CSV table of C-alpha atoms in Angstrom, one decimal:
chain,number,residue,atom,x,y,z
A,1,UNK,CA,0.0,0.0,0.1
A,2,UNK,CA,1.6,3.2,-1.2
A,3,UNK,CA,1.4,6.5,0.7
A,4,UNK,CA,0.4,9.8,-0.8
A,5,UNK,CA,3.8,11.3,-0.7
A,6,UNK,CA,4.9,8.4,-2.9
A,7,UNK,CA,8.0,7.9,-0.8
A,8,UNK,CA,7.2,6.3,2.5
A,9,UNK,CA,6.5,2.5,2.8
A,10,UNK,CA,3.6,1.4,4.9
A,11,UNK,CA,6.3,0.0,7.5
A,12,UNK,CA,8.0,3.4,7.5
A,13,UNK,CA,4.8,5.3,8.2
A,14,UNK,CA,3.7,2.9,10.8
A,15,UNK,CA,7.0,3.4,12.8
A,16,UNK,CA,6.6,7.1,12.3
A,17,UNK,CA,3.1,6.9,13.8
A,18,UNK,CA,4.3,4.6,16.6
A,19,UNK,CA,7.0,6.8,17.6
A,20,UNK,CA,4.8,9.9,17.5
A,21,UNK,CA,2.3,7.9,19.6
A,22,UNK,CA,5.3,7.2,22.1
A,23,UNK,CA,6.2,11.0,22.4
A,24,UNK,CA,2.5,12.0,22.7
A,25,UNK,CA,1.9,9.5,25.5
A,26,UNK,CA,4.9,10.7,27.3
A,27,UNK,CA,3.8,14.3,27.3
A,28,UNK,CA,-0.1,13.8,27.8
A,29,UNK,CA,-0.5,10.4,29.4
A,30,UNK,CA,-3.2,7.9,28.1
A,31,UNK,CA,-6.2,9.4,29.8
A,32,UNK,CA,-5.9,12.9,28.3
A,33,UNK,CA,-4.2,11.7,25.1
A,34,UNK,CA,-5.9,12.8,21.7
A,35,UNK,CA,-5.2,11.8,18.1
A,36,UNK,CA,-4.4,15.6,17.5
A,37,UNK,CA,-1.5,15.2,20.0
A,38,UNK,CA,0.0,12.3,18.3
A,39,UNK,CA,-0.5,14.3,14.8
A,40,UNK,CA,1.6,17.2,16.4
A,41,UNK,CA,4.4,15.0,17.0
A,42,UNK,CA,5.1,14.1,13.4
A,43,UNK,CA,5.7,15.8,10.1
A,44,UNK,CA,3.1,13.7,8.3
A,45,UNK,CA,-0.4,14.9,8.0
A,46,UNK,CA,-2.7,13.8,10.8
A,47,UNK,CA,-4.9,12.3,8.1
A,48,UNK,CA,-2.5,9.5,7.7
A,49,UNK,CA,-3.3,8.3,11.2
A,50,UNK,CA,-7.0,8.1,10.3
A,51,UNK,CA,-6.1,6.3,7.1
A,52,UNK,CA,-4.3,3.4,9.0
A,53,UNK,CA,-6.2,3.2,12.3
A,54,UNK,CA,-9.9,3.5,13.4
A,55,UNK,CA,-9.5,6.0,16.2
A,56,UNK,CA,-7.5,6.4,19.3
A,57,UNK,CA,-8.3,2.9,20.6
A,58,UNK,CA,-7.1,1.0,17.5
A,59,UNK,CA,-4.0,3.1,17.5
A,60,UNK,CA,-3.1,2.4,21.1
A,61,UNK,CA,-3.7,-1.3,20.7
A,62,UNK,CA,-1.2,-1.3,17.6
A,63,UNK,CA,1.2,0.9,19.7
A,64,UNK,CA,1.2,-1.8,22.7
A,65,UNK,CA,2.0,-4.5,20.1
A,66,UNK,CA,4.8,-2.3,18.7
A,67,UNK,CA,6.4,-1.5,22.0
A,68,UNK,CA,6.2,-5.3,23.1
A,69,UNK,CA,7.8,-6.4,19.7
A,70,UNK,CA,10.7,-4.2,20.5
A,71,UNK,CA,11.6,-6.0,23.4
A,72,UNK,CA,10.7,-9.5,22.4
A,73,UNK,CA,12.6,-9.3,19.2
A,74,UNK,CA,15.8,-7.8,20.8
A,75,UNK,CA,17.1,-10.8,22.5
A,76,UNK,CA,19.7,-12.6,20.3
A,77,UNK,CA,21.7,-15.7,21.4
A,78,UNK,CA,23.5,-18.5,19.3
A,79,UNK,CA,23.2,-22.3,19.6
A,80,UNK,CA,26.5,-22.3,21.6
A,81,UNK,CA,25.2,-20.0,24.5
A,82,UNK,CA,25.0,-21.9,27.7
A,83,UNK,CA,21.7,-21.8,29.6
A,84,UNK,CA,23.1,-19.5,32.6
A,85,UNK,CA,24.4,-17.0,30.0
A,86,UNK,CA,21.2,-17.0,28.2
A,87,UNK,CA,19.3,-16.4,31.3
A,88,UNK,CA,21.5,-13.4,32.1
A,89,UNK,CA,20.9,-11.9,28.6
A,90,UNK,CA,17.2,-12.4,28.8
A,91,UNK,CA,16.9,-11.0,32.4
A,92,UNK,CA,19.2,-8.0,31.6
A,93,UNK,CA,17.2,-7.2,28.5
A,94,UNK,CA,13.8,-7.1,30.6
A,95,UNK,CA,15.3,-5.1,33.6
A,96,UNK,CA,17.6,-2.7,31.6
A,97,UNK,CA,16.1,-2.8,28.2
A,98,UNK,CA,17.7,-2.4,24.7
A,99,UNK,CA,19.4,0.8,23.5
A,100,UNK,CA,17.2,3.4,21.6
A,101,UNK,CA,18.4,6.4,19.7
A,102,UNK,CA,15.7,8.4,21.2
A,103,UNK,CA,14.5,8.2,24.9
A,104,UNK,CA,15.7,5.7,27.3
A,105,UNK,CA,14.4,2.3,28.2
A,106,UNK,CA,13.0,4.0,31.2
A,107,UNK,CA,11.1,6.5,29.2
A,108,UNK,CA,9.5,3.7,27.3
A,109,UNK,CA,8.8,1.6,30.3
A,110,UNK,CA,7.0,4.6,32.0
A,111,UNK,CA,4.5,4.6,29.0
A,112,UNK,CA,4.3,0.7,29.1
A,113,UNK,CA,3.4,0.6,32.6
A,114,UNK,CA,0.7,3.4,32.4
A,115,UNK,CA,-0.8,1.4,29.8
A,116,UNK,CA,-0.5,-1.8,31.8
A,117,UNK,CA,-2.4,-0.1,34.8
A,118,UNK,CA,-5.3,0.9,32.6
A,119,UNK,CA,-5.6,-2.7,31.3
A,120,UNK,CA,-7.2,-4.0,34.3
A,121,UNK,CA,-10.5,-2.4,33.0
A,122,UNK,CA,-9.9,-3.3,29.3
A,123,UNK,CA,-10.2,-6.9,28.1
A,124,UNK,CA,-8.5,-6.4,24.8
A,125,UNK,CA,-5.5,-4.8,26.2
A,126,UNK,CA,-5.4,-7.1,29.2
A,127,UNK,CA,-5.1,-9.9,26.7
A,128,UNK,CA,-2.2,-8.3,24.9
A,129,UNK,CA,-0.4,-8.0,28.2
A,130,UNK,CA,-1.2,-11.5,29.2
A,131,UNK,CA,0.2,-12.9,26.1
A,132,UNK,CA,3.3,-10.9,26.5
A,133,UNK,CA,3.7,-12.1,30.0
A,134,UNK,CA,3.2,-15.6,29.0
A,135,UNK,CA,5.7,-15.4,26.2
A,136,UNK,CA,8.4,-13.8,28.6
A,137,UNK,CA,7.7,-16.4,31.1
A,138,UNK,CA,7.9,-19.2,28.7
A,139,UNK,CA,11.1,-17.9,27.1
A,140,UNK,CA,12.7,-18.1,30.5
A,141,UNK,CA,11.2,-21.5,31.6
A,142,UNK,CA,12.4,-23.0,28.2
A,143,UNK,CA,16.0,-22.0,29.0
A,144,UNK,CA,15.7,-23.5,32.6
A,145,UNK,CA,14.1,-26.7,31.1
A,146,UNK,CA,16.9,-26.8,28.5
A,147,UNK,CA,19.5,-26.5,31.3
A,148,UNK,CA,18.0,-29.2,33.3
A,149,UNK,CA,17.9,-31.6,30.3
A,150,UNK,CA,21.6,-30.8,29.6
A,151,UNK,CA,22.6,-31.5,33.3
A,152,UNK,CA,23.7,-27.9,33.9
A,153,UNK,CA,20.8,-27.2,36.2
A,154,UNK,CA,19.4,-29.5,38.9
A,155,UNK,CA,15.9,-30.9,38.5
A,156,UNK,CA,13.5,-28.0,39.1
A,157,UNK,CA,9.8,-27.1,38.2
A,158,UNK,CA,11.0,-25.0,35.2
A,159,UNK,CA,7.6,-23.2,34.8
A,160,UNK,CA,7.3,-22.1,38.4
A,161,UNK,CA,10.8,-20.9,38.4
A,162,UNK,CA,10.3,-19.0,35.2
A,163,UNK,CA,7.2,-17.4,36.7
A,164,UNK,CA,9.1,-16.3,40.0
A,165,UNK,CA,11.8,-14.5,37.8
A,166,UNK,CA,9.2,-13.0,35.6
A,167,UNK,CA,7.3,-11.7,38.6
A,168,UNK,CA,10.4,-10.3,40.1
A,169,UNK,CA,11.2,-8.5,36.9
A,170,UNK,CA,7.8,-6.9,36.8
A,171,UNK,CA,8.0,-5.9,40.4
A,172,UNK,CA,11.3,-4.3,40.1
A,173,UNK,CA,10.3,-2.3,37.0
A,174,UNK,CA,7.1,-1.2,38.6
A,175,UNK,CA,8.9,-0.1,41.8
A,176,UNK,CA,11.4,1.9,39.8
A,177,UNK,CA,8.7,3.7,37.9
A,178,UNK,CA,6.0,4.3,40.4
A,179,UNK,CA,8.1,4.7,43.4
A,180,UNK,CA,11.3,6.2,42.0
A,181,UNK,CA,13.6,3.6,43.4
A,182,UNK,CA,16.3,3.7,40.7
A,183,UNK,CA,18.3,1.0,42.3
A,184,UNK,CA,15.4,-1.5,42.1
A,185,UNK,CA,16.5,-3.1,38.7
A,186,UNK,CA,20.1,-3.6,40.0
A,187,UNK,CA,18.8,-4.9,43.4
A,188,UNK,CA,16.5,-7.2,41.7
A,189,UNK,CA,19.2,-8.7,39.3
A,190,UNK,CA,21.5,-9.3,42.5
A,191,UNK,CA,18.7,-11.1,44.3
A,192,UNK,CA,17.8,-13.3,41.2
A,193,UNK,CA,21.5,-14.1,40.8
A,194,UNK,CA,22.3,-15.0,44.5
A,195,UNK,CA,18.9,-16.5,45.5
A,196,UNK,CA,17.4,-18.2,42.2
A,197,UNK,CA,19.9,-18.7,39.6
A,198,UNK,CA,22.8,-19.7,41.8
A,199,UNK,CA,20.4,-22.4,43.4
A,200,UNK,CA,19.8,-24.0,40.0
A,201,UNK,CA,23.3,-25.6,40.0
A,202,UNK,CA,23.4,-29.1,41.4
A,203,UNK,CA,24.8,-29.7,44.8
A,204,UNK,CA,28.4,-30.8,44.8
């Protein structure tokens, strides 16, 4: 689908709109956000938003998928990576985020968690967050399960351990954002290392 300027691809246009949505949400918050506010954050005509999305709700739903994909698609490990190293990479990415050219990981997490808070009253958005949570938990549980099968880890309930680590990640991010505890992610990582990951090794 070509755009009216004859230059932008649909993917380019989508990214422009998504990044403009992020900037507008950062300034205005979800409750007071208007499509007009998003339009003011990009050089394209506001009409391109209406061309691609059926109003604010449809746009925000797509934005949620966009920001979730940025995190889920940013973890790269090869087949030679050992289970403990892969766990470290995945946990670090969740706690400290990938690098972005504009705005920090925590700028993006602030927007993410604001939408997360509103999801308790929104079935569609709650489903998106649930799917993201399940994929994150499963990605961690799978590494633990692989480590058990390889003999690198002792025999544990991989699903329950994955859920525990995922919950610690969410709690630490929420504490940093809501309460301003900037050391929360580092403290959580140390606790996960000392009390969870180190316990995975078989007793000598």
